[in-house]
Amino acid sequence: MQPYTTLHAVAVPLDAANIDTDQILPARFLKKPRSAGYGNFLFHDERRRSEAVPLDAAPYAGAGMLVADRNFGCGSSREGAVYALVDGGIRCVIAPSFGDIFASNAAKNGLLTVTLPEEVAAGLRARLKAEPGARLTVDLPAQAVTDPDGAAIPFEIDPFKKRCLVEGLDDVALTLEHSEAIAAWEAEAPPWRVPAGA
């Protein structure tokens, strides 16, 4: 997983609350291998149905973050929704609240979720709509979002999630931090407890 420090990127405002994982990645695309590029399916139906997700508008080309309304990523627990965002170039979502499982999946796949008060997130969305293509900066080590005027907005994050994102640690990398202890256990364990080929 790519280490995460500072992101300076075009931000897309999404005013709808309760954007669920089926809107982010419709279920019929889950049968596709990730190598197909889940970014191709990001907000697939929403982008064709209305202008509520303006990712295809010229000012938002190459956007790296979303500023959404409350309860972003609710619904089913599909990790593919996070894959679609990351593969589509989104590295950060700012919102007043998130679906719990979505937020957990996000941290494990290099997608930062930033929780800000509802009125602050609404203010950022209004600013982004007034100035399409405006950029925000998210400094994870400093735990701050900087608006287009340079004002810093602090945010809280779980220390363990922060460490994993900053150091680029996914679940496999976290396990490998204990490789010496695992090898020592395997060396001491009775043969019937160690799988063949371990």
mmCIF file with all atom_site columns, N, CA and C in Angstrom, residues 113-175:
data_model
loop_
_atom_site.group_PDB
_atom_site.id
_atom_site.type_symbol
_atom_site.label_atom_id
_atom_site.label_alt_id
_atom_site.label_comp_id
_atom_site.label_asym_id
_atom_site.label_entity_id
_atom_site.label_seq_id
_atom_site.pdbx_PDB_ins_code
_atom_site.Cartn_x
_atom_site.Cartn_y
_atom_site.Cartn_z
_atom_site.occupancy
_atom_site.B_iso_or_equiv
_atom_site.pdbx_formal_charge
_atom_site.auth_seq_id
_atom_site.auth_comp_id
_atom_site.auth_asym_id
_atom_site.auth_atom_id
_atom_site.pdbx_PDB_model_num
ATOM 1   N N  . THR A 1 113 ? -10.386 8.603  5.134   1.00 0.00 ? 113 THR A N  1
ATOM 2   C CA . THR A 1 113 ? -11.699 9.184  5.406   1.00 0.00 ? 113 THR A CA 1
ATOM 3   C C  . THR A 1 113 ? -11.517 10.223 6.500   1.00 0.00 ? 113 THR A C  1
ATOM 4   N N  . VAL A 1 114 ? -11.929 11.450 6.215   1.00 0.00 ? 114 VAL A N  1
ATOM 5   C CA . VAL A 1 114 ? -11.799 12.565 7.155   1.00 0.00 ? 114 VAL A CA 1
ATOM 6   C C  . VAL A 1 114 ? -13.192 12.980 7.608   1.00 0.00 ? 114 VAL A C  1
ATOM 7   N N  . THR A 1 115 ? -13.423 12.930 8.905   1.00 0.00 ? 115 THR A N  1
ATOM 8   C CA . THR A 1 115 ? -14.714 13.326 9.461   1.00 0.00 ? 115 THR A CA 1
ATOM 9   C C  . THR A 1 115 ? -14.632 14.768 9.949   1.00 0.00 ? 115 THR A C  1
ATOM 10  N N  . LEU A 1 116 ? -15.494 15.617 9.383   1.00 0.00 ? 116 LEU A N  1
ATOM 11  C CA . LEU A 1 116 ? -15.577 17.020 9.791   1.00 0.00 ? 116 LEU A CA 1
ATOM 12  C C  . LEU A 1 116 ? -17.015 17.326 10.193  1.00 0.00 ? 116 LEU A C  1
ATOM 13  N N  . PRO A 1 117 ? -17.227 18.326 11.038  1.00 0.00 ? 117 PRO A N  1
ATOM 14  C CA . PRO A 1 117 ? -18.598 18.696 11.413  1.00 0.00 ? 117 PRO A CA 1
ATOM 15  C C  . PRO A 1 117 ? -19.449 18.992 10.176  1.00 0.00 ? 117 PRO A C  1
ATOM 16  N N  . GLU A 1 118 ? -20.732 18.720 10.295  1.00 0.00 ? 118 GLU A N  1
ATOM 17  C CA . GLU A 1 118 ? -21.643 18.852 9.145   1.00 0.00 ? 118 GLU A CA 1
ATOM 18  C C  . GLU A 1 118 ? -21.589 20.243 8.514   1.00 0.00 ? 118 GLU A C  1
ATOM 19  N N  . GLU A 1 119 ? -21.571 21.279 9.364   1.00 0.00 ? 119 GLU A N  1
ATOM 20  C CA . GLU A 1 119 ? -21.572 22.643 8.817   1.00 0.00 ? 119 GLU A CA 1
ATOM 21  C C  . GLU A 1 119 ? -20.244 22.970 8.124   1.00 0.00 ? 119 GLU A C  1
ATOM 22  N N  . VAL A 1 120 ? -19.154 22.388 8.598   1.00 0.00 ? 120 VAL A N  1
ATOM 23  C CA . VAL A 1 120 ? -17.852 22.625 7.965   1.00 0.00 ? 120 VAL A CA 1
ATOM 24  C C  . VAL A 1 120 ? -17.802 21.931 6.605   1.00 0.00 ? 120 VAL A C  1
ATOM 25  N N  . ALA A 1 121 ? -18.248 20.688 6.562   1.00 0.00 ? 121 ALA A N  1
ATOM 26  C CA . ALA A 1 121 ? -18.284 19.965 5.285   1.00 0.00 ? 121 ALA A CA 1
ATOM 27  C C  . ALA A 1 121 ? -19.210 20.659 4.288   1.00 0.00 ? 121 ALA A C  1
ATOM 28  N N  . ALA A 1 122 ? -20.351 21.138 4.759   1.00 0.00 ? 122 ALA A N  1
ATOM 29  C CA . ALA A 1 122 ? -21.289 21.859 3.881   1.00 0.00 ? 122 ALA A CA 1
ATOM 30  C C  . ALA A 1 122 ? -20.645 23.132 3.342   1.00 0.00 ? 122 ALA A C  1
ATOM 31  N N  . GLY A 1 123 ? -19.899 23.825 4.184   1.00 0.00 ? 123 GLY A N  1
ATOM 32  C CA . GLY A 1 123 ? -19.208 25.037 3.741   1.00 0.00 ? 123 GLY A CA 1
ATOM 33  C C  . GLY A 1 123 ? -18.163 24.739 2.680   1.00 0.00 ? 123 GLY A C  1
ATOM 34  N N  . LEU A 1 124 ? -17.440 23.653 2.845   1.00 0.00 ? 124 LEU A N  1
ATOM 35  C CA . LEU A 1 124 ? -16.453 23.268 1.827   1.00 0.00 ? 124 LEU A CA 1
ATOM 36  C C  . LEU A 1 124 ? -17.133 22.917 0.508   1.00 0.00 ? 124 LEU A C  1
ATOM 37  N N  . ARG A 1 125 ? -18.251 22.191 0.595   1.00 0.00 ? 125 ARG A N  1
ATOM 38  C CA . ARG A 1 125 ? -18.964 21.834 -0.647  1.00 0.00 ? 125 ARG A CA 1
ATOM 39  C C  . ARG A 1 125 ? -19.471 23.088 -1.356  1.00 0.00 ? 125 ARG A C  1
ATOM 40  N N  . ALA A 1 126 ? -20.001 24.038 -0.601  1.00 0.00 ? 126 ALA A N  1
ATOM 41  C CA . ALA A 1 126 ? -20.489 25.283 -1.207  1.00 0.00 ? 126 ALA A CA 1
ATOM 42  C C  . ALA A 1 126 ? -19.348 26.021 -1.904  1.00 0.00 ? 126 ALA A C  1
ATOM 43  N N  . ARG A 1 127 ? -18.200 26.042 -1.281  1.00 0.00 ? 127 ARG A N  1
ATOM 44  C CA . ARG A 1 127 ? -17.042 26.715 -1.861  1.00 0.00 ? 127 ARG A CA 1
ATOM 45  C C  . ARG A 1 127 ? -16.600 26.006 -3.140  1.00 0.00 ? 127 ARG A C  1
ATOM 46  N N  . LEU A 1 128 ? -16.587 24.673 -3.110  1.00 0.00 ? 128 LEU A N  1
ATOM 47  C CA . LEU A 1 128 ? -16.166 23.916 -4.284  1.00 0.00 ? 128 LEU A CA 1
ATOM 48  C C  . LEU A 1 128 ? -17.148 24.066 -5.443  1.00 0.00 ? 128 LEU A C  1
ATOM 49  N N  . LYS A 1 129 ? -18.433 24.220 -5.128  1.00 0.00 ? 129 LYS A N  1
ATOM 50  C CA . LYS A 1 129 ? -19.417 24.446 -6.193  1.00 0.00 ? 129 LYS A CA 1
ATOM 51  C C  . LYS A 1 129 ? -19.265 25.844 -6.778  1.00 0.00 ? 129 LYS A C  1
ATOM 52  N N  . ALA A 1 130 ? -18.913 26.810 -5.938  1.00 0.00 ? 130 ALA A N  1
ATOM 53  C CA . ALA A 1 130 ? -18.721 28.181 -6.403  1.00 0.00 ? 130 ALA A CA 1
ATOM 54  C C  . ALA A 1 130 ? -17.448 28.323 -7.226  1.00 0.00 ? 130 ALA A C  1
ATOM 55  N N  . GLU A 1 131 ? -16.458 27.480 -6.925  1.00 0.00 ? 131 GLU A N  1
ATOM 56  C CA . GLU A 1 131 ? -15.177 27.514 -7.635  1.00 0.00 ? 131 GLU A CA 1
ATOM 57  C C  . GLU A 1 131 ? -14.823 26.109 -8.122  1.00 0.00 ? 131 GLU A C  1
ATOM 58  N N  . PRO A 1 132 ? -15.509 25.609 -9.144  1.00 0.00 ? 132 PRO A N  1
ATOM 59  C CA . PRO A 1 132 ? -15.219 24.258 -9.641  1.00 0.00 ? 132 PRO A CA 1
ATOM 60  C C  . PRO A 1 132 ? -13.749 24.100 -10.010 1.00 0.00 ? 132 PRO A C  1
ATOM 61  N N  . GLY A 1 133 ? -13.169 23.015 -9.561  1.00 0.00 ? 133 GLY A N  1
ATOM 62  C CA . GLY A 1 133 ? -11.762 22.770 -9.831  1.00 0.00 ? 133 GLY A CA 1
ATOM 63  C C  . GLY A 1 133 ? -10.838 23.244 -8.720  1.00 0.00 ? 133 GLY A C  1
ATOM 64  N N  . ALA A 1 134 ? -11.423 23.830 -7.668  1.00 0.00 ? 134 ALA A N  1
ATOM 65  C CA . ALA A 1 134 ? -10.590 24.285 -6.546  1.00 0.00 ? 134 ALA A CA 1
ATOM 66  C C  . ALA A 1 134 ? -9.940  23.078 -5.865  1.00 0.00 ? 134 ALA A C  1
ATOM 67  N N  . ARG A 1 135 ? -8.783  23.322 -5.279  1.00 0.00 ? 135 ARG A N  1
ATOM 68  C CA . ARG A 1 135 ? -8.023  22.261 -4.628  1.00 0.00 ? 135 ARG A CA 1
ATOM 69  C C  . ARG A 1 135 ? -8.042  22.418 -3.114  1.00 0.00 ? 135 ARG A C  1
ATOM 70  N N  . LEU A 1 136 ? -8.017  21.288 -2.459  1.00 0.00 ? 136 LEU A N  1
ATOM 71  C CA . LEU A 1 136 ? -7.854  21.230 -1.012  1.00 0.00 ? 136 LEU A CA 1
ATOM 72  C C  . LEU A 1 136 ? -6.562  20.470 -0.730  1.00 0.00 ? 136 LEU A C  1
ATOM 73  N N  . THR A 1 137 ? -6.014  20.703 0.448   1.00 0.00 ? 137 THR A N  1
ATOM 74  C CA . THR A 1 137 ? -4.831  19.967 0.881   1.00 0.00 ? 137 THR A CA 1
ATOM 75  C C  . THR A 1 137 ? -5.180  19.226 2.160   1.00 0.00 ? 137 THR A C  1
ATOM 76  N N  . VAL A 1 138 ? -4.836  17.948 2.190   1.00 0.00 ? 138 VAL A N  1
ATOM 77  C CA . VAL A 1 138 ? -5.018  17.149 3.399   1.00 0.00 ? 138 VAL A CA 1
ATOM 78  C C  . VAL A 1 138 ? -3.642  16.690 3.855   1.00 0.00 ? 138 VAL A C  1
ATOM 79  N N  . ASP A 1 139 ? -3.270  17.118 5.047   1.00 0.00 ? 139 ASP A N  1
ATOM 80  C CA . ASP A 1 139 ? -1.993  16.742 5.649   1.00 0.00 ? 139 ASP A CA 1
ATOM 81  C C  . ASP A 1 139 ? -2.297  15.741 6.750   1.00 0.00 ? 139 ASP A C  1
ATOM 82  N N  . LEU A 1 140 ? -2.059  14.456 6.467   1.00 0.00 ? 140 LEU A N  1
ATOM 83  C CA . LEU A 1 140 ? -2.392  13.423 7.443   1.00 0.00 ? 140 LEU A CA 1
ATOM 84  C C  . LEU A 1 140 ? -1.512  13.490 8.692   1.00 0.00 ? 140 LEU A C  1
ATOM 85  N N  . PRO A 1 141 ? -0.181  13.605 8.572   1.00 0.00 ? 141 PRO A N  1
ATOM 86  C CA . PRO A 1 141 ? 0.619   13.691 9.793   1.00 0.00 ? 141 PRO A CA 1
ATOM 87  C C  . PRO A 1 141 ? 0.200   14.846 10.704  1.00 0.00 ? 141 PRO A C  1
ATOM 88  N N  . ALA A 1 142 ? -0.161  15.996 10.103  1.00 0.00 ? 142 ALA A N  1
ATOM 89  C CA . ALA A 1 142 ? -0.585  17.158 10.893  1.00 0.00 ? 142 ALA A CA 1
ATOM 90  C C  . ALA A 1 142 ? -2.070  17.120 11.240  1.00 0.00 ? 142 ALA A C  1
ATOM 91  N N  . GLN A 1 143 ? -2.807  16.187 10.628  1.00 0.00 ? 143 GLN A N  1
ATOM 92  C CA . GLN A 1 143 ? -4.254  16.055 10.831  1.00 0.00 ? 143 GLN A CA 1
ATOM 93  C C  . GLN A 1 143 ? -4.986  17.375 10.573  1.00 0.00 ? 143 GLN A C  1
ATOM 94  N N  . ALA A 1 144 ? -4.794  17.872 9.344   1.00 0.00 ? 144 ALA A N  1
ATOM 95  C CA . ALA A 1 144 ? -5.428  19.135 8.969   1.00 0.00 ? 144 ALA A CA 1
ATOM 96  C C  . ALA A 1 144 ? -5.821  19.135 7.499   1.00 0.00 ? 144 ALA A C  1
ATOM 97  N N  . VAL A 1 145 ? -6.981  19.740 7.223   1.00 0.00 ? 145 VAL A N  1
ATOM 98  C CA . VAL A 1 145 ? -7.438  20.013 5.859   1.00 0.00 ? 145 VAL A CA 1
ATOM 99  C C  . VAL A 1 145 ? -7.260  21.504 5.637   1.00 0.00 ? 145 VAL A C  1
ATOM 100 N N  . THR A 1 146 ? -6.630  21.876 4.536   1.00 0.00 ? 146 THR A N  1
ATOM 101 C CA . THR A 1 146 ? -6.441  23.293 4.223   1.00 0.00 ? 146 THR A CA 1
ATOM 102 C C  . THR A 1 146 ? -7.354  23.667 3.067   1.00 0.00 ? 146 THR A C  1
ATOM 103 N N  . ASP A 1 147 ? -8.192  24.705 3.290   1.00 0.00 ? 147 ASP A N  1
ATOM 104 C CA . ASP A 1 147 ? -9.146  25.121 2.254   1.00 0.00 ? 147 ASP A CA 1
ATOM 105 C C  . ASP A 1 147 ? -8.443  25.990 1.214   1.00 0.00 ? 147 ASP A C  1
ATOM 106 N N  . PRO A 1 148 ? -9.148  26.390 0.136   1.00 0.00 ? 148 PRO A N  1
ATOM 107 C CA . PRO A 1 148 ? -8.493  27.168 -0.925  1.00 0.00 ? 148 PRO A CA 1
ATOM 108 C C  . PRO A 1 148 ? -7.913  28.492 -0.453  1.00 0.00 ? 148 PRO A C  1
ATOM 109 N N  . ASP A 1 149 ? -8.387  29.034 0.671   1.00 0.00 ? 149 ASP A N  1
ATOM 110 C CA . ASP A 1 149 ? -7.852  30.290 1.207   1.00 0.00 ? 149 ASP A CA 1
ATOM 111 C C  . ASP A 1 149 ? -6.650  30.082 2.114   1.00 0.00 ? 149 ASP A C  1
ATOM 112 N N  . GLY A 1 150 ? -6.310  28.823 2.368   1.00 0.00 ? 150 GLY A N  1
ATOM 113 C CA . GLY A 1 150 ? -5.172  28.551 3.232   1.00 0.00 ? 150 GLY A CA 1
ATOM 114 C C  . GLY A 1 150 ? -5.530  28.362 4.695   1.00 0.00 ? 150 GLY A C  1
ATOM 115 N N  . ALA A 1 151 ? -6.823  28.344 5.021   1.00 0.00 ? 151 ALA A N  1
ATOM 116 C CA . ALA A 1 151 ? -7.243  28.124 6.405   1.00 0.00 ? 151 ALA A CA 1
ATOM 117 C C  . ALA A 1 151 ? -7.170  26.638 6.730   1.00 0.00 ? 151 ALA A C  1
ATOM 118 N N  . ALA A 1 152 ? -6.557  26.298 7.856   1.00 0.00 ? 152 ALA A N  1
ATOM 119 C CA . ALA A 1 152 ? -6.399  24.906 8.263   1.00 0.00 ? 152 ALA A CA 1
ATOM 120 C C  . ALA A 1 152 ? -7.557  24.473 9.155   1.00 0.00 ? 152 ALA A C  1
ATOM 121 N N  . ILE A 1 153 ? -8.114  23.329 8.844   1.00 0.00 ? 153 ILE A N  1
ATOM 122 C CA . ILE A 1 153 ? -9.231  22.749 9.604   1.00 0.00 ? 153 ILE A CA 1
ATOM 123 C C  . ILE A 1 153 ? -8.736  21.449 10.216  1.00 0.00 ? 153 ILE A C  1
ATOM 124 N N  . PRO A 1 154 ? -8.620  21.360 11.540  1.00 0.00 ? 154 PRO A N  1
ATOM 125 C CA . PRO A 1 154 ? -8.103  20.129 12.150  1.00 0.00 ? 154 PRO A CA 1
ATOM 126 C C  . PRO A 1 154 ? -9.131  18.999 12.101  1.00 0.00 ? 154 PRO A C  1
ATOM 127 N N  . PHE A 1 155 ? -8.634  17.776 12.105  1.00 0.00 ? 155 PHE A N  1
ATOM 128 C CA . PHE A 1 155 ? -9.520  16.613 12.191  1.00 0.00 ? 155 PHE A CA 1
ATOM 129 C C  . PHE A 1 155 ? -8.879  15.562 13.073  1.00 0.00 ? 155 PHE A C  1
ATOM 130 N N  . GLU A 1 156 ? -9.722  14.677 13.601  1.00 0.00 ? 156 GLU A N  1
ATOM 131 C CA . GLU A 1 156 ? -9.252  13.586 14.445  1.00 0.00 ? 156 GLU A CA 1
ATOM 132 C C  . GLU A 1 156 ? -9.209  12.299 13.619  1.00 0.00 ? 156 GLU A C  1
ATOM 133 N N  . ILE A 1 157 ? -8.299  11.409 13.999  1.00 0.00 ? 157 ILE A N  1
ATOM 134 C CA . ILE A 1 157 ? -8.229  10.097 13.352  1.00 0.00 ? 157 ILE A CA 1
ATOM 135 C C  . ILE A 1 157 ? -7.687  9.097  14.358  1.00 0.00 ? 157 ILE A C  1
ATOM 136 N N  . ASP A 1 158 ? -8.168  7.883  14.273  1.00 0.00 ? 158 ASP A N  1
ATOM 137 C CA . ASP A 1 158 ? -7.679  6.824  15.135  1.00 0.00 ? 158 ASP A CA 1
ATOM 138 C C  . ASP A 1 158 ? -6.167  6.662  14.921  1.00 0.00 ? 158 ASP A C  1
ATOM 139 N N  . PRO A 1 159 ? -5.372  6.645  15.998  1.00 0.00 ? 159 PRO A N  1
ATOM 140 C CA . PRO A 1 159 ? -3.912  6.563  15.853  1.00 0.00 ? 159 PRO A CA 1
ATOM 141 C C  . PRO A 1 159 ? -3.439  5.334  15.077  1.00 0.00 ? 159 PRO A C  1
ATOM 142 N N  . PHE A 1 160 ? -4.106  4.196  15.264  1.00 0.00 ? 160 PHE A N  1
ATOM 143 C CA . PHE A 1 160 ? -3.699  2.991  14.543  1.00 0.00 ? 160 PHE A CA 1
ATOM 144 C C  . PHE A 1 160 ? -3.946  3.149  13.045  1.00 0.00 ? 160 PHE A C  1
ATOM 145 N N  . LYS A 1 161 ? -5.121  3.668  12.663  1.00 0.00 ? 161 LYS A N  1
ATOM 146 C CA . LYS A 1 161 ? -5.398  3.906  11.243  1.00 0.00 ? 161 LYS A CA 1
ATOM 147 C C  . LYS A 1 161 ? -4.386  4.886  10.659  1.00 0.00 ? 161 LYS A C  1
ATOM 148 N N  . LYS A 1 162 ? -4.084  5.937  11.418  1.00 0.00 ? 162 LYS A N  1
ATOM 149 C CA . LYS A 1 162 ? -3.123  6.937  10.951  1.00 0.00 ? 162 LYS A CA 1
ATOM 150 C C  . LYS A 1 162 ? -1.772  6.291  10.692  1.00 0.00 ? 162 LYS A C  1
ATOM 151 N N  . ARG A 1 163 ? -1.303  5.496  11.637  1.00 0.00 ? 163 ARG A N  1
ATOM 152 C CA . ARG A 1 163 ? -0.006  4.832  11.469  1.00 0.00 ? 163 ARG A CA 1
ATOM 153 C C  . ARG A 1 163 ? 0.003   3.956  10.225  1.00 0.00 ? 163 ARG A C  1
ATOM 154 N N  . CYS A 1 164 ? -1.036  3.147  10.052  1.00 0.00 ? 164 CYS A N  1
ATOM 155 C CA . CYS A 1 164 ? -1.098  2.255  8.894   1.00 0.00 ? 164 CYS A CA 1
ATOM 156 C C  . CYS A 1 164 ? -1.071  3.039  7.582   1.00 0.00 ? 164 CYS A C  1
ATOM 157 N N  . LEU A 1 165 ? -1.824  4.138  7.513   1.00 0.00 ? 165 LEU A N  1
ATOM 158 C CA . LEU A 1 165 ? -1.860  4.938  6.292   1.00 0.00 ? 165 LEU A CA 1
ATOM 159 C C  . LEU A 1 165 ? -0.523  5.625  6.039   1.00 0.00 ? 165 LEU A C  1
ATOM 160 N N  . VAL A 1 166 ? 0.037   6.254  7.057   1.00 0.00 ? 166 VAL A N  1
ATOM 161 C CA . VAL A 1 166 ? 1.294   6.982  6.888   1.00 0.00 ? 166 VAL A CA 1
ATOM 162 C C  . VAL A 1 166 ? 2.433   6.049  6.502   1.00 0.00 ? 166 VAL A C  1
ATOM 163 N N  . GLU A 1 167 ? 2.442   4.838  7.080   1.00 0.00 ? 167 GLU A N  1
ATOM 164 C CA . GLU A 1 167 ? 3.513   3.893  6.791   1.00 0.00 ? 167 GLU A CA 1
ATOM 165 C C  . GLU A 1 167 ? 3.194   2.954  5.635   1.00 0.00 ? 167 GLU A C  1
ATOM 166 N N  . GLY A 1 168 ? 1.978   3.053  5.090   1.00 0.00 ? 168 GLY A N  1
ATOM 167 C CA . GLY A 1 168 ? 1.602   2.194  3.967   1.00 0.00 ? 168 GLY A CA 1
ATOM 168 C C  . GLY A 1 168 ? 1.452   0.737  4.353   1.00 0.00 ? 168 GLY A C  1
ATOM 169 N N  . LEU A 1 169 ? 0.875   0.492  5.529   1.00 0.00 ? 169 LEU A N  1
ATOM 170 C CA . LEU A 1 169 ? 0.747   -0.876 6.043   1.00 0.00 ? 169 LEU A CA 1
ATOM 171 C C  . LEU A 1 169 ? -0.661  -1.426 5.815   1.00 0.00 ? 169 LEU A C  1
ATOM 172 N N  . ASP A 1 170 ? -0.775  -2.439 4.970   1.00 0.00 ? 170 ASP A N  1
ATOM 173 C CA . ASP A 1 170 ? -2.046  -3.154 4.863   1.00 0.00 ? 170 ASP A CA 1
ATOM 174 C C  . ASP A 1 170 ? -2.002  -4.337 5.825   1.00 0.00 ? 170 ASP A C  1
ATOM 175 N N  . ASP A 1 171 ? -3.024  -5.184 5.817   1.00 0.00 ? 171 ASP A N  1
ATOM 176 C CA . ASP A 1 171 ? -3.085  -6.296 6.771   1.00 0.00 ? 171 ASP A CA 1
ATOM 177 C C  . ASP A 1 171 ? -1.912  -7.268 6.607   1.00 0.00 ? 171 ASP A C  1
ATOM 178 N N  . VAL A 1 172 ? -1.494  -7.503 5.366   1.00 0.00 ? 172 VAL A N  1
ATOM 179 C CA . VAL A 1 172 ? -0.370  -8.412 5.132   1.00 0.00 ? 172 VAL A CA 1
ATOM 180 C C  . VAL A 1 172 ? 0.922   -7.819 5.694   1.00 0.00 ? 172 VAL A C  1
ATOM 181 N N  . ALA A 1 173 ? 1.151   -6.534 5.424   1.00 0.00 ? 173 ALA A N  1
ATOM 182 C CA . ALA A 1 173 ? 2.364   -5.883 5.928   1.00 0.00 ? 173 ALA A CA 1
ATOM 183 C C  . ALA A 1 173 ? 2.383   -5.860 7.454   1.00 0.00 ? 173 ALA A C  1
ATOM 184 N N  . LEU A 1 174 ? 1.228   -5.655 8.069   1.00 0.00 ? 174 LEU A N  1
ATOM 185 C CA . LEU A 1 174 ? 1.157   -5.685 9.538   1.00 0.00 ? 174 LEU A CA 1
ATOM 186 C C  . LEU A 1 174 ? 1.528   -7.060 10.074  1.00 0.00 ? 174 LEU A C  1
ATOM 187 N N  . THR A 1 175 ? 1.039   -8.097 9.409   1.00 0.00 ? 175 THR A N  1
ATOM 188 C CA . THR A 1 175 ? 1.374   -9.464 9.826   1.00 0.00 ? 175 THR A CA 1
ATOM 189 C C  . THR A 1 175 ? 2.870   -9.728 9.675   1.00 0.00 ? 175 THR A C  1
#
